[in-house]
Amino acid sequence: QVQLVESGGGLVQAGGSLRLSCAASGGTFSSYVVGWFRQAPGKEREFVSTIGWRGFDTNYANSVKGRFTISRDNAKKMVYLQMNSLKPEDTAVYYCATKNAGRSSWDYWGQGTQVTVSS
């Protein structure tokens, strides 16, 4: 069983930055792929970014590419999402999730952290 807790959300003006953190406990964190997803009001949850277990393999949604950076520290069981040049359309609840490499479905989810970007 893996528990995930997100933090770092808040209210920021457009063009600003936030750094989200995802703290994991339980399980073999260093072997998991970790992803960030977001859900805006009235919209479906969407993919933001993923990072492989070694930290080298990263992927980003086109909407955040060049603005967001995902990273991980396996020793601390932490994953981070550095968000720069934030836009009002980035407003959403952000979730982290984990899965074993090779699986298509995500096994564990955090409770989410709210990010609000004002124009």
Tab-separated table of C-alpha atoms in Angstrom:
chain	number	residue	atom	x	y	z
A	1	GLN	CA	0.000	0.000	0.000
A	2	VAL	CA	1.338	3.413	-0.981
A	3	GLN	CA	0.146	6.673	0.552
A	4	LEU	CA	0.655	9.902	-1.364
A	5	VAL	CA	0.314	13.427	-0.005
A	6	GLU	CA	0.520	16.473	-2.232
A	7	SER	CA	1.427	19.938	-1.020
A	8	GLY	CA	2.572	23.293	-2.342
A	9	GLY	CA	-0.586	24.477	-4.029
A	10	GLY	CA	-1.964	27.958	-3.570
A	11	LEU	CA	-3.012	31.192	-5.208
A	12	VAL	CA	-0.569	32.848	-7.600
A	13	GLN	CA	-0.777	35.539	-10.240
A	14	ALA	CA	-0.380	34.734	-13.896
A	15	GLY	CA	3.293	34.488	-14.783
A	16	GLY	CA	4.201	33.314	-11.315
A	17	SER	CA	5.604	30.017	-10.093
A	18	LEU	CA	4.721	27.252	-7.688
A	19	ARG	CA	6.454	24.056	-6.689
A	20	LEU	CA	4.254	21.092	-5.887
A	21	SER	CA	5.515	18.224	-3.788
A	22	CYS	CA	4.300	14.655	-3.560
A	23	ALA	CA	5.412	12.729	-0.490
A	24	ALA	CA	5.146	8.949	-0.594
A	25	SER	CA	5.103	6.374	2.153
A	26	GLY	CA	4.830	2.605	1.979
A	27	GLY	CA	5.667	0.441	-0.993
A	28	THR	CA	8.879	0.433	-2.977
A	29	PHE	CA	8.779	4.014	-4.137
A	30	SER	CA	12.018	3.893	-6.096
A	31	SER	CA	10.544	1.335	-8.488
A	32	TYR	CA	7.392	3.300	-9.298
A	33	VAL	CA	6.562	5.560	-12.175
A	34	VAL	CA	5.041	8.751	-10.750
A	35	GLY	CA	2.651	11.033	-12.545
A	36	TRP	CA	1.011	14.384	-12.021
A	37	PHE	CA	-2.537	14.931	-13.185
A	38	ARG	CA	-4.947	17.820	-12.813
A	39	GLN	CA	-8.672	18.400	-12.851
A	40	ALA	CA	-10.263	21.761	-13.440
A	41	PRO	CA	-13.866	22.471	-12.412
A	42	GLY	CA	-16.301	20.892	-14.824
A	43	LYS	CA	-13.560	19.118	-16.734
A	44	GLU	CA	-12.140	15.626	-16.781
A	45	ARG	CA	-8.869	14.819	-15.090
A	46	GLU	CA	-5.975	15.213	-17.485
A	47	PHE	CA	-2.380	14.107	-17.672
A	48	VAL	CA	0.299	16.662	-16.820
A	49	SER	CA	3.620	14.860	-16.491
A	50	THR	CA	5.283	11.576	-15.606
A	51	ILE	CA	8.719	10.529	-14.444
A	52	GLY	CA	10.288	7.087	-14.586
A	53	TRP	CA	11.742	5.308	-11.609
A	54	ARG	CA	15.292	6.413	-12.357
A	55	GLY	CA	14.307	10.030	-12.913
A	56	PHE	CA	15.631	10.178	-16.468
A	57	ASP	CA	12.458	9.356	-18.355
A	58	THR	CA	10.078	12.296	-18.291
A	59	ASN	CA	6.984	13.184	-20.284
A	60	TYR	CA	4.849	16.306	-20.395
A	61	ALA	CA	1.512	17.349	-21.776
A	62	ASN	CA	1.914	19.775	-24.642
A	63	SER	CA	0.085	22.423	-22.642
A	64	VAL	CA	2.800	22.512	-19.958
A	65	LYS	CA	5.918	21.594	-21.940
A	66	GLY	CA	8.649	24.149	-21.424
A	67	ARG	CA	6.952	25.604	-18.328
A	68	PHE	CA	6.724	22.673	-15.925
A	69	THR	CA	9.540	20.413	-14.733
A	70	ILE	CA	9.079	17.117	-12.928
A	71	SER	CA	11.786	15.635	-10.717
A	72	ARG	CA	12.138	13.036	-7.994
A	73	ASP	CA	14.292	12.198	-5.003
A	74	ASN	CA	14.001	8.488	-4.316
A	75	ALA	CA	15.987	8.718	-1.088
A	76	LYS	CA	13.374	11.123	0.293
A	77	LYS	CA	10.451	9.430	-1.461
A	78	MET	CA	9.504	12.748	-3.000
A	79	VAL	CA	8.394	13.912	-6.423
A	80	TYR	CA	8.231	17.559	-7.375
A	81	LEU	CA	6.506	19.575	-10.052
A	82	GLN	CA	8.076	22.966	-10.653
A	83	MET	CA	5.524	25.154	-12.415
A	84	ASN	CA	6.698	28.379	-14.020
A	85	SER	CA	4.978	30.972	-16.198
A	86	LEU	CA	1.640	29.906	-14.794
A	87	LYS	CA	-1.509	30.737	-16.707
A	88	PRO	CA	-5.126	31.008	-15.534
A	89	GLU	CA	-5.874	27.829	-17.494
A	90	ASP	CA	-3.487	25.964	-15.184
A	91	THR	CA	-6.015	26.418	-12.385
A	92	ALA	CA	-7.008	22.959	-11.162
A	93	VAL	CA	-6.633	20.428	-8.409
A	94	TYR	CA	-3.315	18.670	-8.959
A	95	TYR	CA	-2.898	15.008	-8.066
A	96	CYS	CA	0.107	12.731	-7.959
A	97	ALA	CA	-0.199	9.025	-8.676
A	98	THR	CA	2.033	5.988	-8.854
A	99	LYS	CA	2.138	2.779	-10.829
A	100	ASN	CA	4.594	0.022	-11.566
A	101	ALA	CA	6.482	0.408	-14.817
A	102	GLY	CA	4.728	-1.388	-17.655
A	103	ARG	CA	1.259	-1.062	-16.188
A	104	SER	CA	-1.320	1.052	-17.967
A	105	SER	CA	-3.413	1.934	-14.935
A	106	TRP	CA	-2.404	4.066	-11.976
A	107	ASP	CA	-2.581	2.258	-8.682
A	108	TYR	CA	-2.412	4.929	-5.992
A	109	TRP	CA	-3.542	8.546	-5.856
A	110	GLY	CA	-3.096	11.423	-3.487
A	111	GLN	CA	-5.887	13.669	-2.253
A	112	GLY	CA	-4.847	16.596	-4.427
A	113	THR	CA	-3.704	20.158	-3.911
A	114	GLN	CA	-5.470	23.215	-5.294
A	115	VAL	CA	-3.633	25.548	-7.658
A	116	THR	CA	-5.351	28.798	-8.559
A	117	VAL	CA	-3.829	31.221	-11.052
A	118	SER	CA	-5.361	34.665	-11.186
A	119	SER	CA	-5.249	36.836	-14.290
